[in-house]
Amino acid sequence: RRTYFHSKDSKSARLYGNKSFVDERHRHRYEVNPAMVPRFESSGLTFTGKDETGQRMEIIELPNHPFYVGAQFHPEYKSRPGKPSPLFLGLIGAASGELDTVLLQSYQETVVPRSLPNGKLERVYWKGAAKKPVSVVYSLCDRVYS
């Protein structure tokens, strides 16, 4: 299901590379009652991601918190050891004190060829520019899963 970002300066929108929307698998078990949205927002929560109708809340944030982000979809379905979901990457970045570094990087996917011992080329996907693909969080992932 497509989730549209309603706030470009939110942590979740910035983690997804300031795209206007993302396609993730919707979690059908629980929903936010649309009648309660104004009450939640008056208490400080922000619904930064909604479906195309604006009635289904998909992403919620607490702006004054270091990393209070909740998603109604399944970010774990597209997450891989060497390519974590942007929301998981943000959580790891916030826990390690590197969230600002993660948010500053461009998260456009770039394919970088890497030579293998048999002479063939392997496609490696990096986030950000190919000249400096490694951030603190990505280098941590590389050390753990390489």
Short mmCIF file of N, CA, C and O in Angstrom, two decimals:
data_model
loop_
_atom_site.label_atom_id
_atom_site.label_comp_id
_atom_site.label_asym_id
_atom_site.label_seq_id
_atom_site.Cartn_x
_atom_site.Cartn_y
_atom_site.Cartn_z
N ARG A 1 0.85 -1.17 0.00
CA ARG A 1 0.00 0.00 0.00
C ARG A 1 0.89 1.23 0.00
O ARG A 1 1.90 1.28 0.68
N ARG A 2 0.50 2.22 -0.73
CA ARG A 2 1.29 3.44 -0.86
C ARG A 2 1.04 4.36 0.34
O ARG A 2 -0.10 4.60 0.72
N THR A 3 2.12 4.86 0.91
CA THR A 3 2.07 5.80 2.03
C THR A 3 2.65 7.12 1.56
O THR A 3 3.79 7.17 1.10
N TYR A 4 1.87 8.18 1.69
CA TYR A 4 2.31 9.51 1.28
C TYR A 4 2.79 10.28 2.50
O TYR A 4 2.13 10.28 3.54
N PHE A 5 3.93 10.95 2.37
CA PHE A 5 4.46 11.76 3.46
C PHE A 5 3.77 13.11 3.46
O PHE A 5 3.68 13.77 2.43
N HIS A 6 3.28 13.52 4.62
CA HIS A 6 2.60 14.80 4.74
C HIS A 6 3.48 15.86 5.40
O HIS A 6 3.05 16.99 5.58
N SER A 7 4.69 15.47 5.74
CA SER A 7 5.64 16.41 6.33
C SER A 7 7.03 16.06 5.80
O SER A 7 7.58 15.02 6.16
N LYS A 8 7.57 16.90 4.95
CA LYS A 8 8.88 16.62 4.34
C LYS A 8 10.03 16.75 5.33
O LYS A 8 11.10 16.22 5.10
N ASP A 9 9.83 17.46 6.43
CA ASP A 9 10.91 17.62 7.40
C ASP A 9 10.83 16.61 8.55
O ASP A 9 11.55 16.72 9.52
N SER A 10 9.98 15.61 8.41
CA SER A 10 9.89 14.58 9.45
C SER A 10 11.07 13.61 9.32
O SER A 10 11.70 13.49 8.27
N LYS A 11 11.38 12.92 10.41
CA LYS A 11 12.49 11.96 10.40
C LYS A 11 12.23 10.83 9.41
O LYS A 11 13.11 10.43 8.66
N SER A 12 10.99 10.33 9.39
CA SER A 12 10.70 9.22 8.50
C SER A 12 10.82 9.62 7.03
O SER A 12 11.38 8.87 6.23
N ALA A 13 10.33 10.79 6.66
CA ALA A 13 10.45 11.24 5.26
C ALA A 13 11.92 11.43 4.89
O ALA A 13 12.34 11.05 3.79
N ARG A 14 12.71 11.99 5.79
CA ARG A 14 14.12 12.19 5.50
C ARG A 14 14.86 10.86 5.42
O ARG A 14 15.76 10.70 4.60
N LEU A 15 14.47 9.88 6.24
CA LEU A 15 15.10 8.56 6.17
C LEU A 15 14.81 7.87 4.84
O LEU A 15 15.66 7.15 4.32
N TYR A 16 13.63 8.10 4.30
CA TYR A 16 13.27 7.52 3.00
C TYR A 16 13.73 8.38 1.83
O TYR A 16 13.31 8.18 0.71
N GLY A 17 14.61 9.35 2.08
CA GLY A 17 15.20 10.13 1.00
C GLY A 17 14.31 11.25 0.49
O GLY A 17 14.42 11.65 -0.66
N ASN A 18 13.42 11.77 1.32
CA ASN A 18 12.50 12.86 0.95
C ASN A 18 11.67 12.53 -0.28
O ASN A 18 11.37 13.40 -1.09
N LYS A 19 11.32 11.27 -0.43
CA LYS A 19 10.40 10.89 -1.50
C LYS A 19 9.00 11.37 -1.12
O LYS A 19 8.72 11.64 0.04
N SER A 20 8.13 11.47 -2.09
CA SER A 20 6.77 11.89 -1.76
C SER A 20 5.93 10.73 -1.22
O SER A 20 4.94 10.96 -0.54
N PHE A 21 6.34 9.50 -1.51
CA PHE A 21 5.62 8.33 -1.01
C PHE A 21 6.55 7.13 -0.95
O PHE A 21 7.64 7.14 -1.54
N VAL A 22 6.13 6.10 -0.24
CA VAL A 22 6.82 4.80 -0.21
C VAL A 22 5.78 3.71 -0.36
O VAL A 22 4.61 3.90 -0.03
N ASP A 23 6.20 2.59 -0.90
CA ASP A 23 5.32 1.43 -1.03
C ASP A 23 5.79 0.38 -0.04
O ASP A 23 6.89 -0.16 -0.16
N GLU A 24 4.97 0.12 0.95
CA GLU A 24 5.26 -0.89 1.97
C GLU A 24 4.01 -1.72 2.19
O GLU A 24 2.90 -1.29 1.87
N ARG A 25 4.19 -2.90 2.77
CA ARG A 25 3.05 -3.77 3.03
C ARG A 25 2.31 -3.31 4.28
O ARG A 25 2.88 -3.22 5.36
N HIS A 26 1.04 -3.01 4.12
CA HIS A 26 0.21 -2.50 5.20
C HIS A 26 -0.07 -3.60 6.22
O HIS A 26 -0.31 -4.75 5.86
N ARG A 27 -0.03 -3.24 7.48
CA ARG A 27 -0.36 -4.17 8.57
C ARG A 27 -1.85 -4.01 8.86
O ARG A 27 -2.31 -2.95 9.24
N HIS A 28 -2.61 -5.09 8.69
CA HIS A 28 -4.07 -5.01 8.75
C HIS A 28 -4.67 -5.26 10.12
O HIS A 28 -5.86 -5.14 10.29
N ARG A 29 -3.86 -5.60 11.09
CA ARG A 29 -4.43 -6.00 12.37
C ARG A 29 -5.05 -4.84 13.13
O ARG A 29 -6.14 -4.96 13.69
N TYR A 30 -4.38 -3.70 13.21
CA TYR A 30 -4.87 -2.56 13.98
C TYR A 30 -4.94 -1.32 13.10
O TYR A 30 -4.17 -1.17 12.18
N GLU A 31 -5.84 -0.43 13.42
CA GLU A 31 -5.98 0.83 12.70
C GLU A 31 -6.14 1.95 13.72
O GLU A 31 -6.56 1.72 14.85
N VAL A 32 -5.84 3.16 13.30
CA VAL A 32 -6.07 4.34 14.13
C VAL A 32 -7.46 4.87 13.76
O VAL A 32 -7.76 5.07 12.59
N ASN A 33 -8.26 5.11 14.77
CA ASN A 33 -9.59 5.65 14.55
C ASN A 33 -9.44 7.10 14.05
O ASN A 33 -8.91 7.94 14.77
N PRO A 34 -9.89 7.41 12.82
CA PRO A 34 -9.74 8.77 12.30
C PRO A 34 -10.37 9.85 13.18
O PRO A 34 -9.92 10.99 13.19
N ALA A 35 -11.40 9.49 13.95
CA ALA A 35 -12.03 10.46 14.84
C ALA A 35 -11.10 10.87 15.99
O ALA A 35 -11.27 11.94 16.57
N MET A 36 -10.10 10.04 16.28
CA MET A 36 -9.17 10.32 17.38
C MET A 36 -7.93 11.10 16.93
O MET A 36 -7.16 11.57 17.77
N VAL A 37 -7.73 11.26 15.63
CA VAL A 37 -6.53 11.92 15.11
C VAL A 37 -6.36 13.33 15.66
O VAL A 37 -5.27 13.68 16.13
N PRO A 38 -7.39 14.19 15.66
CA PRO A 38 -7.20 15.54 16.21
C PRO A 38 -6.77 15.53 17.68
O PRO A 38 -5.95 16.34 18.10
N ARG A 39 -7.29 14.60 18.44
CA ARG A 39 -6.92 14.51 19.86
C ARG A 39 -5.45 14.10 20.02
O ARG A 39 -4.74 14.64 20.85
N PHE A 40 -5.00 13.13 19.21
CA PHE A 40 -3.59 12.72 19.24
C PHE A 40 -2.68 13.89 18.84
O PHE A 40 -1.67 14.14 19.47
N GLU A 41 -3.08 14.58 17.77
CA GLU A 41 -2.25 15.69 17.28
C GLU A 41 -2.21 16.86 18.25
O GLU A 41 -1.18 17.52 18.39
N SER A 42 -3.29 17.10 18.96
CA SER A 42 -3.29 18.18 19.96
C SER A 42 -2.42 17.83 21.16
O SER A 42 -1.98 18.70 21.90
N SER A 43 -2.13 16.53 21.32
CA SER A 43 -1.25 16.08 22.41
C SER A 43 0.22 16.05 22.00
O SER A 43 1.07 15.70 22.79
N GLY A 44 0.51 16.38 20.73
CA GLY A 44 1.89 16.48 20.30
C GLY A 44 2.34 15.45 19.28
O GLY A 44 3.42 15.56 18.72
N LEU A 45 1.55 14.41 19.04
CA LEU A 45 1.91 13.42 18.02
C LEU A 45 1.66 13.99 16.63
O LEU A 45 0.77 14.81 16.44
N THR A 46 2.43 13.53 15.68
CA THR A 46 2.26 13.98 14.30
C THR A 46 2.12 12.76 13.40
O THR A 46 2.95 11.86 13.43
N PHE A 47 1.06 12.73 12.60
CA PHE A 47 0.88 11.67 11.62
C PHE A 47 1.57 12.14 10.34
O PHE A 47 1.02 12.93 9.58
N THR A 48 2.77 11.64 10.10
CA THR A 48 3.57 12.11 8.97
C THR A 48 3.34 11.32 7.69
O THR A 48 3.72 11.78 6.63
N GLY A 49 2.75 10.15 7.79
CA GLY A 49 2.47 9.33 6.62
C GLY A 49 1.04 8.83 6.64
O GLY A 49 0.58 8.30 7.65
N LYS A 50 0.34 9.03 5.53
CA LYS A 50 -1.05 8.59 5.41
C LYS A 50 -1.26 7.94 4.06
O LYS A 50 -0.46 8.10 3.15
N ASP A 51 -2.36 7.21 3.93
CA ASP A 51 -2.67 6.60 2.63
C ASP A 51 -3.19 7.67 1.67
O ASP A 51 -3.25 8.85 2.01
N GLU A 52 -3.56 7.25 0.47
CA GLU A 52 -3.97 8.20 -0.57
C GLU A 52 -5.25 8.96 -0.22
O GLU A 52 -5.47 10.05 -0.70
N THR A 53 -6.09 8.38 0.63
CA THR A 53 -7.32 9.06 1.03
C THR A 53 -7.11 10.01 2.20
O THR A 53 -7.96 10.86 2.47
N GLY A 54 -6.01 9.84 2.92
CA GLY A 54 -5.75 10.65 4.11
C GLY A 54 -6.50 10.17 5.33
O GLY A 54 -6.44 10.79 6.39
N GLN A 55 -7.21 9.04 5.20
CA GLN A 55 -7.99 8.51 6.32
C GLN A 55 -7.26 7.43 7.12
O GLN A 55 -7.56 7.20 8.28
N ARG A 56 -6.32 6.77 6.48
CA ARG A 56 -5.59 5.69 7.15
C ARG A 56 -4.22 6.21 7.55
O ARG A 56 -3.42 6.61 6.72
N MET A 57 -3.94 6.20 8.86
CA MET A 57 -2.68 6.69 9.38
C MET A 57 -1.62 5.59 9.26
O MET A 57 -1.85 4.47 9.69
N GLU A 58 -0.50 5.90 8.64
CA GLU A 58 0.55 4.91 8.40
C GLU A 58 1.82 5.15 9.22
O GLU A 58 2.48 4.21 9.62
N ILE A 59 2.21 6.41 9.42
CA ILE A 59 3.43 6.73 10.17
C ILE A 59 3.11 7.81 11.18
O ILE A 59 2.47 8.81 10.85
N ILE A 60 3.57 7.60 12.40
CA ILE A 60 3.36 8.57 13.47
C ILE A 60 4.71 8.91 14.09
O ILE A 60 5.60 8.06 14.16
N GLU A 61 4.89 10.17 14.49
CA GLU A 61 6.13 10.61 15.11
C GLU A 61 5.83 11.54 16.27
O GLU A 61 4.81 12.21 16.28
N LEU A 62 6.76 11.56 17.21
CA LEU A 62 6.75 12.55 18.27
C LEU A 62 7.94 13.46 17.99
O LEU A 62 9.09 13.07 18.19
N PRO A 63 7.69 14.66 17.43
CA PRO A 63 8.78 15.49 16.91
C PRO A 63 9.87 15.86 17.91
O PRO A 63 11.02 15.98 17.54
N ASN A 64 9.53 16.05 19.18
CA ASN A 64 10.52 16.48 20.16
C ASN A 64 11.29 15.33 20.80
O ASN A 64 12.08 15.55 21.71
N HIS A 65 11.05 14.12 20.35
CA HIS A 65 11.73 12.94 20.89
C HIS A 65 12.90 12.58 19.97
O HIS A 65 12.82 12.78 18.76
N PRO A 66 14.00 12.04 20.51
CA PRO A 66 15.14 11.68 19.65
C PRO A 66 14.78 10.72 18.51
O PRO A 66 15.25 10.88 17.39
N PHE A 67 13.93 9.72 18.78
CA PHE A 67 13.49 8.84 17.69
C PHE A 67 12.24 8.09 18.14
O PHE A 67 12.27 6.93 18.54
N TYR A 68 11.11 8.76 18.08
CA TYR A 68 9.83 8.14 18.37
C TYR A 68 9.08 8.07 17.06
O TYR A 68 8.44 9.03 16.63
N VAL A 69 9.22 6.95 16.36
CA VAL A 69 8.60 6.75 15.06
C VAL A 69 7.87 5.42 15.09
O VAL A 69 8.44 4.40 15.47
N GLY A 70 6.62 5.43 14.70
CA GLY A 70 5.84 4.21 14.61
C GLY A 70 5.27 4.06 13.21
O GLY A 70 4.90 5.05 12.58
N ALA A 71 5.20 2.83 12.73
CA ALA A 71 4.68 2.59 11.38
C ALA A 71 3.59 1.53 11.44
O ALA A 71 3.69 0.55 12.16
N GLN A 72 2.55 1.75 10.65
CA GLN A 72 1.45 0.80 10.53
C GLN A 72 1.78 -0.29 9.51
O GLN A 72 1.10 -1.29 9.44
N PHE A 73 2.84 -0.11 8.76
CA PHE A 73 3.23 -1.10 7.76
C PHE A 73 4.37 -1.96 8.29
O PHE A 73 4.84 -1.78 9.41
N HIS A 74 4.83 -2.91 7.49
CA HIS A 74 5.87 -3.87 7.85
C HIS A 74 7.22 -3.46 7.25
O HIS A 74 7.56 -3.92 6.16
N PRO A 75 8.03 -2.64 7.92
CA PRO A 75 9.33 -2.29 7.34
C PRO A 75 10.29 -3.48 7.30
O PRO A 75 11.23 -3.50 6.51
N GLU A 76 10.04 -4.49 8.12
CA GLU A 76 10.94 -5.65 8.17
C GLU A 76 10.88 -6.50 6.90
O GLU A 76 11.81 -7.24 6.61
N TYR A 77 9.82 -6.38 6.11
CA TYR A 77 9.70 -7.21 4.92
C TYR A 77 10.69 -6.83 3.82
O TYR A 77 11.04 -7.65 3.00
N LYS A 78 11.12 -5.58 3.79
CA LYS A 78 12.09 -5.15 2.78
C LYS A 78 13.49 -4.97 3.35
O LYS A 78 14.39 -4.55 2.65
N SER A 79 13.67 -5.28 4.61
CA SER A 79 14.96 -5.10 5.26
C SER A 79 15.84 -6.32 5.04
O SER A 79 15.38 -7.46 5.10
N ARG A 80 17.12 -6.07 4.76
CA ARG A 80 18.11 -7.14 4.57
C ARG A 80 19.34 -6.81 5.41
O ARG A 80 19.57 -5.64 5.73
N PRO A 81 20.18 -7.79 5.74
CA PRO A 81 21.35 -7.51 6.59
C PRO A 81 22.25 -6.40 6.06
O PRO A 81 22.68 -5.54 6.81
N GLY A 82 22.53 -6.38 4.77
CA GLY A 82 23.39 -5.35 4.22
C GLY A 82 22.64 -4.13 3.72
O GLY A 82 23.23 -3.15 3.30
N LYS A 83 21.31 -4.19 3.76
CA LYS A 83 20.47 -3.09 3.27
C LYS A 83 19.25 -2.96 4.20
O LYS A 83 18.15 -3.39 3.87
N PRO A 84 19.48 -2.38 5.38
CA PRO A 84 18.37 -2.29 6.34
C PRO A 84 17.29 -1.32 5.88
O PRO A 84 17.55 -0.39 5.13
N SER A 85 16.09 -1.55 6.35
CA SER A 85 14.99 -0.64 6.09
C SER A 85 15.36 0.74 6.63
O SER A 85 16.02 0.85 7.66
N PRO A 86 14.94 1.81 5.96
CA PRO A 86 15.27 3.15 6.45
C PRO A 86 14.83 3.40 7.89
O PRO A 86 15.54 4.07 8.64
N LEU A 87 13.69 2.86 8.30
CA LEU A 87 13.25 3.07 9.68
C LEU A 87 14.16 2.34 10.67
O LEU A 87 14.46 2.86 11.74
N PHE A 88 14.61 1.14 10.32
CA PHE A 88 15.54 0.42 11.19
C PHE A 88 16.89 1.11 11.22
O PHE A 88 17.54 1.19 12.26
N LEU A 89 17.32 1.61 10.09
CA LEU A 89 18.58 2.34 10.02
C LEU A 89 18.52 3.59 10.90
O LEU A 89 19.47 3.91 11.61
N GLY A 90 17.38 4.27 10.89
CA GLY A 90 17.20 5.43 11.76
C GLY A 90 17.23 5.06 13.22
O GLY A 90 17.81 5.78 14.04
N LEU A 91 16.61 3.94 13.57
CA LEU A 91 16.62 3.48 14.96
C LEU A 91 18.04 3.16 15.42
O LEU A 91 18.47 3.57 16.50
N ILE A 92 18.80 2.46 14.59
CA ILE A 92 20.19 2.14 14.92
C ILE A 92 21.01 3.42 15.01
O ILE A 92 21.83 3.59 15.91
N GLY A 93 20.79 4.34 14.08
CA GLY A 93 21.50 5.61 14.11
C GLY A 93 21.20 6.40 15.37
O GLY A 93 22.10 6.98 15.99
N ALA A 94 19.93 6.44 15.78
CA ALA A 94 19.56 7.16 17.00
C ALA A 94 20.15 6.49 18.24
O ALA A 94 20.65 7.16 19.14
N ALA A 95 20.14 5.16 18.27
CA ALA A 95 20.68 4.44 19.42
C ALA A 95 22.19 4.61 19.54
O ALA A 95 22.74 4.58 20.64
N SER A 96 22.87 4.79 18.41
CA SER A 96 24.33 4.93 18.43
C SER A 96 24.77 6.39 18.43
O SER A 96 25.96 6.68 18.36
N GLY A 97 23.82 7.33 18.49
CA GLY A 97 24.16 8.74 18.49
C GLY A 97 24.54 9.29 17.13
O GLY A 97 25.13 10.35 17.04
N GLU A 98 24.21 8.57 16.06
CA GLU A 98 24.60 8.97 14.70
C GLU A 98 23.40 9.30 13.81
O GLU A 98 23.51 9.28 12.59
N LEU A 99 22.25 9.62 14.41
CA LEU A 99 21.06 9.87 13.60
C LEU A 99 21.25 11.08 12.69
O LEU A 99 20.82 11.04 11.53
N ASP A 100 21.90 12.13 13.16
CA ASP A 100 22.12 13.29 12.30
C ASP A 100 22.94 12.93 11.08
O ASP A 100 22.67 13.41 9.97
N THR A 101 23.94 12.08 11.25
CA THR A 101 24.76 11.63 10.13
C THR A 101 23.93 10.85 9.13
O THR A 101 24.02 11.06 7.92
N VAL A 102 23.08 9.98 9.64
CA VAL A 102 22.22 9.18 8.77
C VAL A 102 21.23 10.07 8.02
O VAL A 102 21.00 9.90 6.83
N LEU A 103 20.65 11.06 8.71
CA LEU A 103 19.67 11.94 8.09
C LEU A 103 20.29 12.88 7.06
O LEU A 103 19.62 13.29 6.11
N LEU A 104 21.56 13.22 7.23
CA LEU A 104 22.21 14.14 6.29
C LEU A 104 22.57 13.49 4.97
O LEU A 104 22.72 14.15 3.95
N GLN A 105 22.73 12.19 4.97
CA GLN A 105 23.15 11.50 3.75
C GLN A 105 22.01 11.38 2.76
O GLN A 105 20.85 11.28 3.12
N SER A 106 22.35 11.38 1.51
CA SER A 106 21.36 11.15 0.46
C SER A 106 21.13 9.65 0.38
O SER A 106 22.07 8.87 0.35
N TYR A 107 19.90 9.23 0.30
CA TYR A 107 19.60 7.80 0.29
C TYR A 107 19.08 7.34 -1.06
O TYR A 107 18.19 6.53 -1.15
N GLN A 108 19.66 7.87 -2.11
CA GLN A 108 19.34 7.36 -3.43
C GLN A 108 20.19 6.13 -3.68
O GLN A 108 21.38 6.13 -3.42
N GLU A 109 19.57 5.09 -4.17
CA GLU A 109 20.28 3.84 -4.38
C GLU A 109 21.19 3.94 -5.61
O GLU A 109 20.79 4.41 -6.65
N THR A 110 22.42 3.51 -5.45
CA THR A 110 23.40 3.53 -6.52
C THR A 110 23.95 2.12 -6.68
O THR A 110 24.28 1.46 -5.71
N VAL A 111 24.07 1.66 -7.91
CA VAL A 111 24.66 0.35 -8.17
C VAL A 111 26.14 0.55 -8.45
O VAL A 111 26.53 1.32 -9.31
N VAL A 112 26.96 -0.17 -7.68
CA VAL A 112 28.41 -0.06 -7.84
C VAL A 112 28.93 -1.45 -8.21
O VAL A 112 28.71 -2.41 -7.47
N PRO A 113 29.60 -1.61 -9.35
CA PRO A 113 30.14 -2.92 -9.70
C PRO A 113 31.37 -3.24 -8.84
O PRO A 113 32.17 -2.36 -8.54
N ARG A 114 31.48 -4.49 -8.43
CA ARG A 114 32.64 -4.95 -7.67
C ARG A 114 33.15 -6.22 -8.33
O ARG A 114 32.37 -7.13 -8.62
N SER A 115 34.44 -6.30 -8.55
CA SER A 115 35.04 -7.47 -9.20
C SER A 115 35.11 -8.65 -8.23
O SER A 115 35.47 -8.49 -7.07
N LEU A 116 34.76 -9.82 -8.73
CA LEU A 116 34.86 -11.05 -7.96
C LEU A 116 36.12 -11.80 -8.39
O LEU A 116 36.66 -11.55 -9.47
N PRO A 117 36.60 -12.75 -7.58
CA PRO A 117 37.81 -13.50 -7.93
C PRO A 117 37.71 -14.25 -9.25
O PRO A 117 38.71 -14.46 -9.93
N ASN A 118 36.50 -14.65 -9.66
CA ASN A 118 36.34 -15.39 -10.91
C ASN A 118 36.28 -14.47 -12.14
O ASN A 118 36.04 -14.92 -13.24
N GLY A 119 36.48 -13.16 -11.95
CA GLY A 119 36.50 -12.22 -13.06
C GLY A 119 35.16 -11.60 -13.38
O GLY A 119 35.07 -10.68 -14.18
N LYS A 120 34.08 -12.10 -12.77
CA LYS A 120 32.75 -11.54 -13.02
C LYS A 120 32.53 -10.30 -12.13
O LYS A 120 33.25 -10.09 -11.16
N LEU A 121 31.54 -9.53 -12.50
CA LEU A 121 31.19 -8.34 -11.72
C LEU A 121 29.96 -8.63 -10.88
O LEU A 121 29.00 -9.24 -11.34
N GLU A 122 30.01 -8.17 -9.66
CA GLU A 122 28.87 -8.30 -8.75
C GLU A 122 28.24 -6.92 -8.61
O GLU A 122 28.93 -5.92 -8.58
N ARG A 123 26.91 -6.88 -8.52
CA ARG A 123 26.22 -5.61 -8.32
C ARG A 123 26.08 -5.36 -6.82
O ARG A 123 25.52 -6.16 -6.10
N VAL A 124 26.61 -4.26 -6.36
CA VAL A 124 26.53 -3.88 -4.95
C VAL A 124 25.67 -2.62 -4.87
O VAL A 124 25.89 -1.67 -5.60
N TYR A 125 24.68 -2.64 -3.98
CA TYR A 125 23.79 -1.50 -3.84
C TYR A 125 24.22 -0.66 -2.64
O TYR A 125 24.35 -1.16 -1.53
N TRP A 126 24.46 0.60 -2.89
CA TRP A 126 24.85 1.53 -1.84
C TRP A 126 23.80 2.60 -1.73
O TRP A 126 23.16 2.96 -2.69
N LYS A 127 23.68 3.15 -0.57
CA LYS A 127 22.86 4.34 -0.38
C LYS A 127 23.80 5.52 -0.42
O LYS A 127 24.82 5.53 0.24
N GLY A 128 23.46 6.52 -1.18
CA GLY A 128 24.29 7.71 -1.24
C GLY A 128 25.22 7.67 -2.44
O GLY A 128 25.11 6.83 -3.32
N ALA A 129 26.16 8.57 -2.47
CA ALA A 129 27.08 8.67 -3.59
C ALA A 129 28.05 7.49 -3.60
O ALA A 129 28.49 7.02 -2.58
N ALA A 130 28.41 7.04 -4.79
CA ALA A 130 29.30 5.89 -4.92
C ALA A 130 30.70 6.19 -4.41
O ALA A 130 31.41 5.29 -4.01
N LYS A 131 31.10 7.46 -4.39
CA LYS A 131 32.45 7.80 -3.95
C LYS A 131 32.62 7.70 -2.45
O LYS A 131 33.70 7.47 -1.95
N LYS A 132 31.56 7.90 -1.69
CA LYS A 132 31.65 7.75 -0.24
C LYS A 132 30.42 7.00 0.29
O LYS A 132 29.54 7.57 0.91
N PRO A 133 30.36 5.70 0.03
CA PRO A 133 29.16 4.94 0.37
C PRO A 133 29.07 4.52 1.83
O PRO A 133 28.04 4.06 2.25
N VAL A 134 30.12 4.65 2.59
CA VAL A 134 30.13 4.07 3.92
C VAL A 134 29.92 5.14 4.98
O VAL A 134 30.68 6.08 5.10
N SER A 135 28.86 5.01 5.74
CA SER A 135 28.66 5.84 6.91
C SER A 135 28.98 4.98 8.12
O SER A 135 29.29 3.81 8.01
N VAL A 136 28.90 5.55 9.29
CA VAL A 136 29.20 4.81 10.50
C VAL A 136 28.28 3.60 10.63
O VAL A 136 28.70 2.50 10.93
N VAL A 137 26.98 3.81 10.36
CA VAL A 137 26.01 2.73 10.51
C VAL A 137 26.23 1.65 9.46
O VAL A 137 26.21 0.47 9.75
N TYR A 138 26.49 2.05 8.20
CA TYR A 138 26.70 1.07 7.16
C TYR A 138 28.00 0.31 7.38
O TYR A 138 28.08 -0.88 7.12
N SER A 139 29.03 0.98 7.87
CA SER A 139 30.27 0.26 8.11
C SER A 139 30.08 -0.75 9.23
O SER A 139 30.66 -1.82 9.22
N LEU A 140 29.23 -0.42 10.21
CA LEU A 140 28.91 -1.37 11.27
C LEU A 140 28.20 -2.58 10.67
O LEU A 140 28.56 -3.72 10.98
N CYS A 141 27.23 -2.35 9.77
CA CYS A 141 26.54 -3.46 9.12
C CYS A 141 27.49 -4.29 8.30
O CYS A 141 27.43 -5.51 8.28
N ASP A 142 28.40 -3.64 7.57
CA ASP A 142 29.36 -4.36 6.74
C ASP A 142 30.27 -5.25 7.58
O ASP A 142 30.57 -6.36 7.21
N ARG A 143 30.73 -4.74 8.70
CA ARG A 143 31.61 -5.55 9.56
C ARG A 143 30.89 -6.77 10.11
O ARG A 143 31.44 -7.83 10.23
N VAL A 144 29.62 -6.60 10.44
CA VAL A 144 28.88 -7.69 11.04
C VAL A 144 28.49 -8.74 10.01
O VAL A 144 28.57 -9.94 10.27
N TYR A 145 28.11 -8.33 8.80
CA TYR A 145 27.54 -9.27 7.83
C TYR A 145 28.45 -9.59 6.65
O TYR A 145 28.04 -10.29 5.77
N SER A 146 29.66 -9.07 6.61
CA SER A 146 30.50 -9.37 5.45
C SER A 146 31.21 -10.70 5.61
O SER A 146 31.30 -11.28 6.63
#
